Coordinates of C-alpha atoms and ligand atoms in Angstrom, one line a residue:
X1 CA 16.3 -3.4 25.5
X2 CA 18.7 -1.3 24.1
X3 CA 19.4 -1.5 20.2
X4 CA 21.6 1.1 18.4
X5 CA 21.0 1.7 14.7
X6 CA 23.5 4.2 13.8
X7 CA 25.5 7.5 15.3
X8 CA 23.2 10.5 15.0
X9 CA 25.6 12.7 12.9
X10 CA 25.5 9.5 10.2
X11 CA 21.8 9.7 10.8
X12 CA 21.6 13.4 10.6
X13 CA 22.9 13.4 7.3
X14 CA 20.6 11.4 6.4
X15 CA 17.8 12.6 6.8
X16 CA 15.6 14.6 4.3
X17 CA 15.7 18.2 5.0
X18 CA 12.2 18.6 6.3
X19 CA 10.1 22.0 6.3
X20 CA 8.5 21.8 9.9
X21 CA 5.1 21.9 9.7
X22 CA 2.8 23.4 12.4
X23 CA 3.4 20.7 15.2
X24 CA -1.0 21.3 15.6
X25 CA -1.1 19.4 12.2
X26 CA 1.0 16.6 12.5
X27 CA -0.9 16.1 15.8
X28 CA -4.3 16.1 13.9
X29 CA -2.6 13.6 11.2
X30 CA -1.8 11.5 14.4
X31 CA -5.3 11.5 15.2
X32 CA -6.9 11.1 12.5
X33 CA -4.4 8.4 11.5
X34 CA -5.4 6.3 14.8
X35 CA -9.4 7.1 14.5
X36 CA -9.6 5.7 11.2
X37 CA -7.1 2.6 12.1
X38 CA -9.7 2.4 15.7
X39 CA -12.8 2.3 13.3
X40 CA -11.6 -0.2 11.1
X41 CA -11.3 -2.7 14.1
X42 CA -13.4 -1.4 16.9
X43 CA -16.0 -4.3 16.3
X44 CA -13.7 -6.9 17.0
X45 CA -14.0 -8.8 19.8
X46 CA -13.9 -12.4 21.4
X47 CA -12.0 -15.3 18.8
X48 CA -11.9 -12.6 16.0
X49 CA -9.3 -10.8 18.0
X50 CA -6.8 -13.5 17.6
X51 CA -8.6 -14.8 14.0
X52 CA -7.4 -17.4 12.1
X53 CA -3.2 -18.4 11.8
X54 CA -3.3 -17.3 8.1
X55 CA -0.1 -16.3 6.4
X56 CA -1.5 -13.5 5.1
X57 CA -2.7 -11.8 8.0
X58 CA -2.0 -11.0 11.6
X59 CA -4.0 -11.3 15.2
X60 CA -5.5 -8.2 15.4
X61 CA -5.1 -7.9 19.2
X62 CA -1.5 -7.8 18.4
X63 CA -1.3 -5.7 15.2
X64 CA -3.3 -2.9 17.2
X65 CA -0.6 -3.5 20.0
X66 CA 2.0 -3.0 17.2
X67 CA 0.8 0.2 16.1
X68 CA 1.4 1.7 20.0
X69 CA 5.0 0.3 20.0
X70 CA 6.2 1.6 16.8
X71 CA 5.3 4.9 17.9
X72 CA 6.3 4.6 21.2
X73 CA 10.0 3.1 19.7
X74 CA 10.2 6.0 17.5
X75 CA 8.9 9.2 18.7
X76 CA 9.6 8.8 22.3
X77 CA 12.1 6.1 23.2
X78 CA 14.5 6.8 21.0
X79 CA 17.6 9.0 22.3
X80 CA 20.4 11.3 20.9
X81 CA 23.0 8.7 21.7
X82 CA 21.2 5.9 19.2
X83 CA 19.9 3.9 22.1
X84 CA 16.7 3.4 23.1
X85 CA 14.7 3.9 26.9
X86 CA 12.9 1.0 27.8
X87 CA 8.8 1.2 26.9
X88 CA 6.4 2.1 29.2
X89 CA 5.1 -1.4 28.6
X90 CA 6.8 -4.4 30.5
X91 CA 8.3 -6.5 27.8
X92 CA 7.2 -4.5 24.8
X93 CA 10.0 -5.5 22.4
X94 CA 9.3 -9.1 23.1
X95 CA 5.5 -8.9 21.9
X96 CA 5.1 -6.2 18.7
X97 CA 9.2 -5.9 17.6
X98 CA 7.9 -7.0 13.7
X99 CA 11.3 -7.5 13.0
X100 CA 12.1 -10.1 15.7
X101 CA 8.6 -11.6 16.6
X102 CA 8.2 -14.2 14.0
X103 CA 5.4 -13.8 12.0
X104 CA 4.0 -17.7 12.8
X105 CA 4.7 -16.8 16.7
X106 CA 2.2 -14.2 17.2
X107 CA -0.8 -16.3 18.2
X108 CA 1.2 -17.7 20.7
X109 CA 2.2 -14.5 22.8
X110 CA 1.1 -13.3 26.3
X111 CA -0.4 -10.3 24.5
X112 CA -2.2 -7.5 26.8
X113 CA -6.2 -8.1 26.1
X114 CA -7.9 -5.5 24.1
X115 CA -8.8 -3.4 27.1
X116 CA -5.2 -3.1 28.2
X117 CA -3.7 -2.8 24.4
X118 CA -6.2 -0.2 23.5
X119 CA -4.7 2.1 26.5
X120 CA -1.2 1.2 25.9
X121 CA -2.2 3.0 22.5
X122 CA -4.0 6.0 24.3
X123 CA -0.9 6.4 26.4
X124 CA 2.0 6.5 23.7
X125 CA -0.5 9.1 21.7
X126 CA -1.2 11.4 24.4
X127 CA 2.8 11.6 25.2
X128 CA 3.6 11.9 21.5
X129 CA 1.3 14.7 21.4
X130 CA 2.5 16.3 24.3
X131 CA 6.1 16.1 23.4
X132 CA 5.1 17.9 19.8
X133 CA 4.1 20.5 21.6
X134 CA 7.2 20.9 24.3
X135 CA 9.3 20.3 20.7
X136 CA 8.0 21.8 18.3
X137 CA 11.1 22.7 16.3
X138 CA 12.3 19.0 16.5
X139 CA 12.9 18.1 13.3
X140 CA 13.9 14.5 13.7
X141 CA 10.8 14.1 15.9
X142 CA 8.8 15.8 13.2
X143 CA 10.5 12.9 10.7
X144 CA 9.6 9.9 12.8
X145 CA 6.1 11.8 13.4
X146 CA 5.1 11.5 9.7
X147 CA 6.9 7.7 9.8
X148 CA 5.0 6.5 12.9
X149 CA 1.5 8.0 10.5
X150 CA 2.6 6.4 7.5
X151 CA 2.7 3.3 9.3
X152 CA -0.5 3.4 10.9
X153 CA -2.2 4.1 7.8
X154 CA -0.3 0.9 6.1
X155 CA -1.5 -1.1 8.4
X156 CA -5.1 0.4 8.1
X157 CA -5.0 -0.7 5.1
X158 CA -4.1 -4.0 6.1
X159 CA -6.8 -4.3 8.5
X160 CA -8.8 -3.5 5.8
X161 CA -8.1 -6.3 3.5
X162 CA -7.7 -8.5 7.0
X163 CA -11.8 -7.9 6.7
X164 CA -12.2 -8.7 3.3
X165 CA -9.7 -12.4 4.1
X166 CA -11.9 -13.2 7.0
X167 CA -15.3 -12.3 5.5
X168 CA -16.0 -9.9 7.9
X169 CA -18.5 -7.1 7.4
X170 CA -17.5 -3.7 5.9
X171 CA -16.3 -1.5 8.0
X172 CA -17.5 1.7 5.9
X173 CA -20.5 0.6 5.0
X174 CA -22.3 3.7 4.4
X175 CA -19.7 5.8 2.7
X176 CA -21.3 6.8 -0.6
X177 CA -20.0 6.8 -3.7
X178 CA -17.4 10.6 -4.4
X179 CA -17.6 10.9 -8.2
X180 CA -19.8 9.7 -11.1
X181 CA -18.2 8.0 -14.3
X182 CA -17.6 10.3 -16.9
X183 CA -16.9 9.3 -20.3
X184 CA -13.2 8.3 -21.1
X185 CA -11.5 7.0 -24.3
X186 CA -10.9 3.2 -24.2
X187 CA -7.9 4.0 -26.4
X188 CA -4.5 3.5 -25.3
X189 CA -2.4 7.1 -24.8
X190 CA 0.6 7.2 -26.9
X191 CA 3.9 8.1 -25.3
X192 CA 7.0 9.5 -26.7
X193 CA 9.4 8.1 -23.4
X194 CA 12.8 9.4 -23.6
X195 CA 14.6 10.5 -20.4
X196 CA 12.4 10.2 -17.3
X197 CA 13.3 11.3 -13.6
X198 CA 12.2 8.2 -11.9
X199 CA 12.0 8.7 -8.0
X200 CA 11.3 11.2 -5.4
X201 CA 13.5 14.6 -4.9
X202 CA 14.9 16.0 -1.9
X203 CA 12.1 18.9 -2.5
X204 CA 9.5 16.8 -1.6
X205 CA 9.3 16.1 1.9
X206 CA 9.2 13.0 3.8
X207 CA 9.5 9.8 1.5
X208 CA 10.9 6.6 2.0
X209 CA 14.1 5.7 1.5
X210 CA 13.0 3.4 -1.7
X211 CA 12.1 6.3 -3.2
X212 CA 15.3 7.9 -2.9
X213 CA 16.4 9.3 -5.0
X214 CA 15.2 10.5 -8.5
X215 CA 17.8 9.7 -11.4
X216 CA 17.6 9.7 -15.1
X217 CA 16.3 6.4 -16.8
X218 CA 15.6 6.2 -20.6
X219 CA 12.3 5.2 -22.0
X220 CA 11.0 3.9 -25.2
X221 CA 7.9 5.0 -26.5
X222 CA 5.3 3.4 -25.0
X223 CA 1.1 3.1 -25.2
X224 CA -1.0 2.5 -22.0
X225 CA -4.0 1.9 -21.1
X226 CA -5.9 5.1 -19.8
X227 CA -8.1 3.2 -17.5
X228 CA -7.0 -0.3 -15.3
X229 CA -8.4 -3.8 -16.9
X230 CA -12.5 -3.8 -15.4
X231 CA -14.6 -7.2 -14.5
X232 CA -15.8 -7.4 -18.1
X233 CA -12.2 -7.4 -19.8
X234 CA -11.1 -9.8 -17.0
X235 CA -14.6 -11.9 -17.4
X236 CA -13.4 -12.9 -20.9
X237 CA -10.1 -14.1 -20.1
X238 CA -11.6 -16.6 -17.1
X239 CA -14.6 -17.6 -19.6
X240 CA -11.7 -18.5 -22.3
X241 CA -10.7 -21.2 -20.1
X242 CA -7.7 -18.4 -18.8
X243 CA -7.2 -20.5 -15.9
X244 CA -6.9 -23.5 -17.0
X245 CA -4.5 -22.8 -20.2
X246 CA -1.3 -23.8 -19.7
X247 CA 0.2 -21.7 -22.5
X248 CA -1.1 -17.7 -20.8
X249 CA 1.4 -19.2 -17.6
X250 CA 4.4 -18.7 -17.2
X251 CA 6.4 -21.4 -14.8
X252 CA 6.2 -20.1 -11.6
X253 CA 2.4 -18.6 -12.5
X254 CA 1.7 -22.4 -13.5
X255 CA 2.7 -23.5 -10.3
X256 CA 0.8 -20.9 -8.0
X257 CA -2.1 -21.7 -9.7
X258 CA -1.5 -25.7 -9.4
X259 CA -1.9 -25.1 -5.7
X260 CA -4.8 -22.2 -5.5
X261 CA -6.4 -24.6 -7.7
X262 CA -8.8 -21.1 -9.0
X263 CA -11.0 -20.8 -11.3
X264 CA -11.1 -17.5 -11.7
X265 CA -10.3 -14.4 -9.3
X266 CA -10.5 -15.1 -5.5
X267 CA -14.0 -14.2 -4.3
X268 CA -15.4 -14.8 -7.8
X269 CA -18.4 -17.2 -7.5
X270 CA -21.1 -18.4 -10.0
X271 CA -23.8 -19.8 -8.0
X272 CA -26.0 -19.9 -10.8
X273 CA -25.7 -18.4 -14.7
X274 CA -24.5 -14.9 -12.5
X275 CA -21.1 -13.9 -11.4
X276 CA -20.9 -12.7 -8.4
X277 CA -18.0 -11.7 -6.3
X278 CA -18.0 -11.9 -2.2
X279 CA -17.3 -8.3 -0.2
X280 CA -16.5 -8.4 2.9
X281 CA -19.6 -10.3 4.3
X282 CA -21.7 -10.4 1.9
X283 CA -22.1 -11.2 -2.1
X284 CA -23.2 -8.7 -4.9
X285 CA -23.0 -9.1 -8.8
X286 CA -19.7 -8.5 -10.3
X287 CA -19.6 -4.8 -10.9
X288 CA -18.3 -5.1 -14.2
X289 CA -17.0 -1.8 -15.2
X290 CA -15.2 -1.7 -11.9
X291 CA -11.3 -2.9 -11.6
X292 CA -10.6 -6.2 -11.1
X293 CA -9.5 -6.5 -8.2
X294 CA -7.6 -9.2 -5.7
X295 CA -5.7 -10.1 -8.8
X296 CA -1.7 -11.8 -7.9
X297 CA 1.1 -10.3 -10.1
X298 CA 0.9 -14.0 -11.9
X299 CA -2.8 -13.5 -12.8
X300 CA -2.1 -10.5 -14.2
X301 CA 0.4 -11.6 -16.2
X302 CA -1.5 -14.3 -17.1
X303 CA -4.6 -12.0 -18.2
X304 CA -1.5 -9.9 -20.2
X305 CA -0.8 -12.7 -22.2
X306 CA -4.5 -13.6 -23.2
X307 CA -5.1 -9.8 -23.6
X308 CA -1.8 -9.7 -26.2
X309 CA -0.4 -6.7 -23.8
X310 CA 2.1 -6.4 -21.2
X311 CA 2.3 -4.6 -17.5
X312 CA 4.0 -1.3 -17.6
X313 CA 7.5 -1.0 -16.0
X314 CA 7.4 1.3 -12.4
X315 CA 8.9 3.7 -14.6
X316 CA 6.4 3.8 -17.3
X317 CA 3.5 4.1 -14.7
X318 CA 5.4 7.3 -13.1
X319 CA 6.1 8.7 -16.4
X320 CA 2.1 8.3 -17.5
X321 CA 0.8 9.4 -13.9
X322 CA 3.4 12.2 -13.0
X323 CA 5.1 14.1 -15.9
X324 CA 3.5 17.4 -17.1
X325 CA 5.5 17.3 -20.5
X326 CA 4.2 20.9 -21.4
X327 CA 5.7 22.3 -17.8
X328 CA 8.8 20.1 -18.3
X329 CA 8.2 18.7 -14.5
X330 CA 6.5 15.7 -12.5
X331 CA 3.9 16.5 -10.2
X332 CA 3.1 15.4 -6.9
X333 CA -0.3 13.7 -8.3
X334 CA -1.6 13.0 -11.5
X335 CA -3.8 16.0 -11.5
X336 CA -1.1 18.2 -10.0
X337 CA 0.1 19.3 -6.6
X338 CA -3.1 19.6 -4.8
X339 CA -4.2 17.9 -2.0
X340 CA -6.2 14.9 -2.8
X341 CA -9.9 14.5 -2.9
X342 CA -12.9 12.7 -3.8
X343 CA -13.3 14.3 -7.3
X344 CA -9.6 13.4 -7.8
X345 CA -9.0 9.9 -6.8
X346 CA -11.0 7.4 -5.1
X347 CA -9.0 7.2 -1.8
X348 CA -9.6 6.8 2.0
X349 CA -13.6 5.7 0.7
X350 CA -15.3 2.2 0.9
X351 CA -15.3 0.7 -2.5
X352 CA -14.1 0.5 -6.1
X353 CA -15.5 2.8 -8.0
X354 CA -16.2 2.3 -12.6
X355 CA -12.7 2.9 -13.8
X356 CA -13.5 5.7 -15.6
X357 CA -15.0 8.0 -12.5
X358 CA -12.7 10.9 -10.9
X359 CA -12.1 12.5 -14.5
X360 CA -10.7 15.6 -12.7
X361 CA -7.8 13.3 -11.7
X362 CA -6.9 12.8 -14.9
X363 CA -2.8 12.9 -15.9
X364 CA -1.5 15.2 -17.5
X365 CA -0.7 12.7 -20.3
X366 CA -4.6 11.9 -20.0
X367 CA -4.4 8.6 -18.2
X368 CA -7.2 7.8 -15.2
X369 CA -7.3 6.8 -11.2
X370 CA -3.5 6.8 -11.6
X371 CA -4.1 6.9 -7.8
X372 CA -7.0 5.5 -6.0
X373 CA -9.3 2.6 -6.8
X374 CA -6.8 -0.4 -6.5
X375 CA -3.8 -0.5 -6.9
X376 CA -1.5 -1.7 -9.9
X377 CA 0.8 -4.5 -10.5
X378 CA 4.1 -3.4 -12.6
X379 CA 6.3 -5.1 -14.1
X380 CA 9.4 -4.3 -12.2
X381 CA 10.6 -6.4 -8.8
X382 CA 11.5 -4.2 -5.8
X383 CA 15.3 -3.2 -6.3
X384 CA 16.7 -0.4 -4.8
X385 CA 17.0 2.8 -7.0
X386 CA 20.8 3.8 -7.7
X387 CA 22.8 4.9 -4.6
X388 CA 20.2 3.7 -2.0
X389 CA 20.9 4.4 1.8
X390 CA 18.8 2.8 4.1
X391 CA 17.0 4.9 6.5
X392 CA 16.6 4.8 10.4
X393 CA 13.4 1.9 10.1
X394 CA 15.6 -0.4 8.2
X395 CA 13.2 -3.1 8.0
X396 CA 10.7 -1.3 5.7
X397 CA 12.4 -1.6 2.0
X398 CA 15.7 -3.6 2.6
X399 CA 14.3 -7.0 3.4
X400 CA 12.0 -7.4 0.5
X401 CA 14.5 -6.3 -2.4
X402 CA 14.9 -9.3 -5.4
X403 CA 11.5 -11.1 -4.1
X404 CA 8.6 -8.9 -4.3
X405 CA 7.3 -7.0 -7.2
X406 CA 6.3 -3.4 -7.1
X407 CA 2.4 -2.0 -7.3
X408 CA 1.5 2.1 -7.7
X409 CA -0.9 4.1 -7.0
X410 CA -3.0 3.1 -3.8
X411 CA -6.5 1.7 -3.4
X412 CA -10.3 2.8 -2.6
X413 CA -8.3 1.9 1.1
X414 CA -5.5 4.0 0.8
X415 CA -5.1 7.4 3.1
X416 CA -5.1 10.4 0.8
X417 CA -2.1 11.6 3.4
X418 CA -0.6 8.7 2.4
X419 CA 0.1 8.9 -1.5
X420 CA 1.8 10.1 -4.6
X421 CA 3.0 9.2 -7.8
X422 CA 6.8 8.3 -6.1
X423 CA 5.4 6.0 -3.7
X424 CA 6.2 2.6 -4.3
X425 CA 4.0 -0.6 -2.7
X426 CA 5.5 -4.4 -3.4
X427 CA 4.2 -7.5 -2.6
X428 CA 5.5 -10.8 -3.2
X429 CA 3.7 -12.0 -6.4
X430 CA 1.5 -14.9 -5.0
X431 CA -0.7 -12.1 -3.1
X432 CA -4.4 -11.7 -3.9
X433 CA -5.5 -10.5 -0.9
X434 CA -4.9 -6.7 -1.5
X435 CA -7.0 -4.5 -3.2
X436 CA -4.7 -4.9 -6.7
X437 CA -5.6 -4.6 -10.1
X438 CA -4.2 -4.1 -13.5
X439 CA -3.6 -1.8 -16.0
X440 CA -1.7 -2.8 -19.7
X441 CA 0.5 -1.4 -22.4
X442 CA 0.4 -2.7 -25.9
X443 CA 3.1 -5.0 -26.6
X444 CA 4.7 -3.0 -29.8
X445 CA 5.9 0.4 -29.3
X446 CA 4.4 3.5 -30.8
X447 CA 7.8 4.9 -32.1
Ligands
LIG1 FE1 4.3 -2.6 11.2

C-alpha cells in the first residue's frame, strides 16, 4: 500500500531540529523499550491472547503485532518521496494500520499467532537497528526512532492497565518499593500566576506536536494541593453518600454514573467492615495514603465538588510542576533537568507509592510526584495550543481535540524516557481504567 502524507521539504520544515544522539543509545532505548513491553505480556497465552471484546482494551496478539508495524511503517518503509515500500509482512496494513482497522474489528482478523507476531517484531527491530548503524547521521530516522519508542512505551503502559481490566496477575510483582514517605505539608502552596510559558520549546528535543509550541498565557493566582487526593480523602467522599448525591454531579457525570451504576471507585470492594481494593489478581486493603487511583475525570469532579475545590487547569499544573521562579525558567522535571529516577518520581516501578514519598522530586514551587505515581486529571479538554501543525503520525493528537480531557504527569507505569512536565496525556472523561488520580486547587484565589 502506498500512502503519502506530505512532500519532504513541507515535512522537513517541520521537524524539530534534533541534536543526534549516539545512534548506540537510541538503539538501547529500542531495546529496552521492547523488553519491557515483552515482559509485560510474555505470559499470555491461549484465550488471553485475544481477551475479552472490551471497549477499553485491545487483543493482545494484535497490539504486540501493532507495535512491529509502526516501527516497521516508520523507520524503514517510509521513503524520501512520501510513499511508503510495502512491509515485509504480507498484508500488514490490513491487520495493525490503527487508523484504518476499526477498533471493534480486531478480534475478527486473520492475525499471525504469537509465534509468528513475536518474530515479525524481532525482524523489524534487528533492521531498525541495523539501519541506525549504516545511518547514523539520519536525522529524520533519528526522529521517527524516538517516535516508534514513545509509542512502544504508550502502549506498555496500556498493557499494563490491560492487566489490571482483565484481572490478571502483576506483571512486576517483585519490584520493591524506590523511596520512603517523608513528611510533606498538607497545606496548599500559594501561587502568584501571572505570565506562564505554557508548552514545549524548540530547545527541547523531540516532543509531540501537541506540545508545540510554548506561548504566553496569563494566570491568576492560584493555591494547589502539594500532594494528589489519597484513599482516605477519597474514602470520605464515597462514605458521604458521594455517589449517590445528585447535587456533587454535574449532567453528563450524572449520567455516566446512571450506567456504571458505582458505588464507589472501580475495584473498590467492602466484603466485610474493610475496604479493599482488587490489583491485578488479587485484593489488598485500601492503602490509604496512596492516590486514588482509576478515578474518571467526572469522579473527580465529583469528589471536587464534595471537597469544596476545583481541578487545576493544564496550565496551572505546568506552572506548579515546571517553573523555577528564582531562575526565571521551566525545567524539564519538577526537580530540574536531570534524568529521572526512583528517589525523584515513582516511574517505570510496580505500584503507587504514599503521596508524599520521592521528596527529592519536589517542585521548585514545593509541590510533590508532579510526575510519577498516577497520573492527574486537569481541568482543560485537549485543544490544540496556538499555531498547531500536525506532525508526520497525524493520528496521535488531531483526532481527539474537543472530546477528551487532558491528564499530566505519568503513572507508577510510565517510562522515565517517556516524561516531562510538557507532555500532555488525554482521555475521554468516562475512563477509569488508567492509572489516574487527582490533585485540587482551592476554589478562591490567593491574590
Ligand atoms: Fe499505536
Amino acid at each position: 500500500m502506498i500512502a503519502i502524507f506530505m512532500d519532504e521539504l513541507h515535512y522537513s520544515k517541520l521537524m524539530i531540529p534534533l541534536v543526534l544522539d549516539d545512534p548506540e543509545y537510541l538503539a538501547g532505548q529500542l531495546v529496552a523499550s521492547r523488553n519491557r513491553s515483552t515482559r509485560i505480556t510474555c505470559d499470555l497465552e491461549a484465550d488471553r491472547l485475544l481477551g475479552p471484546r472490551f471497549a477499553t482494551v485491545n487483543p493482545p496478539l494484535w497490539e504486540i503485532g501493532h507495535l512491529a508495524w509502526f516501527q516497521e511503517y516508520w523507520c524503514l518503509r517510509r521513503r524520501p518521496s512520501g510513499a511508503y515500500a510495502p512491509s515485509i509482512l504480507p498484508d500488514a496494513d490490513k491487520l495493525y494500520d490503527s487508523a484504518a482497522v476499526a477498533h471493534e474489528t480486531r478480534w475478527n482478523l486473520p492475525l499471525p499467532d504469537i509465534k509468528r507476531t513475536r518474530g515479525y517484531q524481532a525482524d523489524v527491530l534487528e533492521r531498525v537497528l541495523r539501519r541506525l548503524t549504516r545511518e547514523p547521521e539520519d536525522e529524520s530516522l533519528q526522529y521517527f526512532v524516538r517516535l516508534a519508542v514513545a509509542h512502544e512505551d504508550m502502549h506498555a503502559e496500556a498493557f499494563h492497565y490491560t492487566r489490571q481490566t482483565l484481572a490478571y496477575s502483576d506483571p512486576f510483582p517483585d519490584a520493591g518499593a524506590p523511596s520512603e514517605p517523608a513528611a510533606c505539608s498538607v497545606a496548599d502552596v500559594d501561587l502568584p500566576g501571572g505570565l506562564f510559558r505554557l508548552g514545549a520549546e524548540p530547545a527541547d528535543g523531540f516532543v509531540f506536536d501537541n506540545e508545540k509550541w510554548a506561548h504566553d498565557v496569563r494566570l491568576s493566582p492560584f493555591r494547589i494541593a502539594r500532594v494528589a487526593v489519597t484513599n482516605a480523602d477519597y474514602l470520605k467522599f464515597v462514605e458521604d453518600s458521594g455517589y449517590a448525591r445528585r447535587d456533587f454531579w454535574d449532567e453528563e457525570g450524572w449520567t455516566w454514573l446512571q450506567s456504571a451504576q458505582q458505588q464507589a471507585p472501580r475495584y473498590w470492594i467492602r466484603p466485610d467492615d474493610t475496604w479493599r481494593l482488587r490489583r491485578f489478581a488479587h485484593t489488598i486493603l485500601l492503602p490509604l495514603d496512596s492516590p486514588v487511583m482509576h478515578v474518571n475525570w467526572h469522579e473527580a469532579q465529583a469528589y471536587c465538588r464534595f471537597a469544596r475545590r476545583r481541578l487545576p487547569t493544564e496550565a496551572e499544573w505546568e506552572y506548579a510542576a515546571a517553573l523555577d521562579s528564582t531562575a526565571g525558567k521551566k525545567r524539564r522535571y519538577p526537580w530540574g533537568n536531570a534524568h529521572p529516577q526512583a528517589a525523584y518520581a515513582n516511574l517505570e516501578s510496580s505500584n503507587t507509592l504514599a503521596v508524599n514519598a520521592c521528596a527529592r522530586g519536589d517542585s521548585a514551587l514545593g509541590c510533590r510526584q508532579m510526575l510519577g505515581n498516577v497520573w492527574e486529571w486537569t481541568a482543560t479538554t485537549f485543544t490544540p495550543y496556538p499555531g498547531y501543525v500536525v506532525d508526520p503520525y497525524q493520528q496521535y493528537s488531531q483526532p481527539w481535540f474537543g472530546t477528551h480531557k487532558v491528564l499530566r504527569g505519568g503513572s507508577f507505569a510510565t517510562t522515565q524516557r517517556l516524561i516531562r512536565n510538557t507532555w500532555r496525556n488525554f482521555y475521554t472523561p468516562d475512563r477509569g481504567d488508567i492509572f489516574a488520580g487527582i490533585r485540587t486547587c482551592a476554589i478562591e484565589s490567593a491574590g
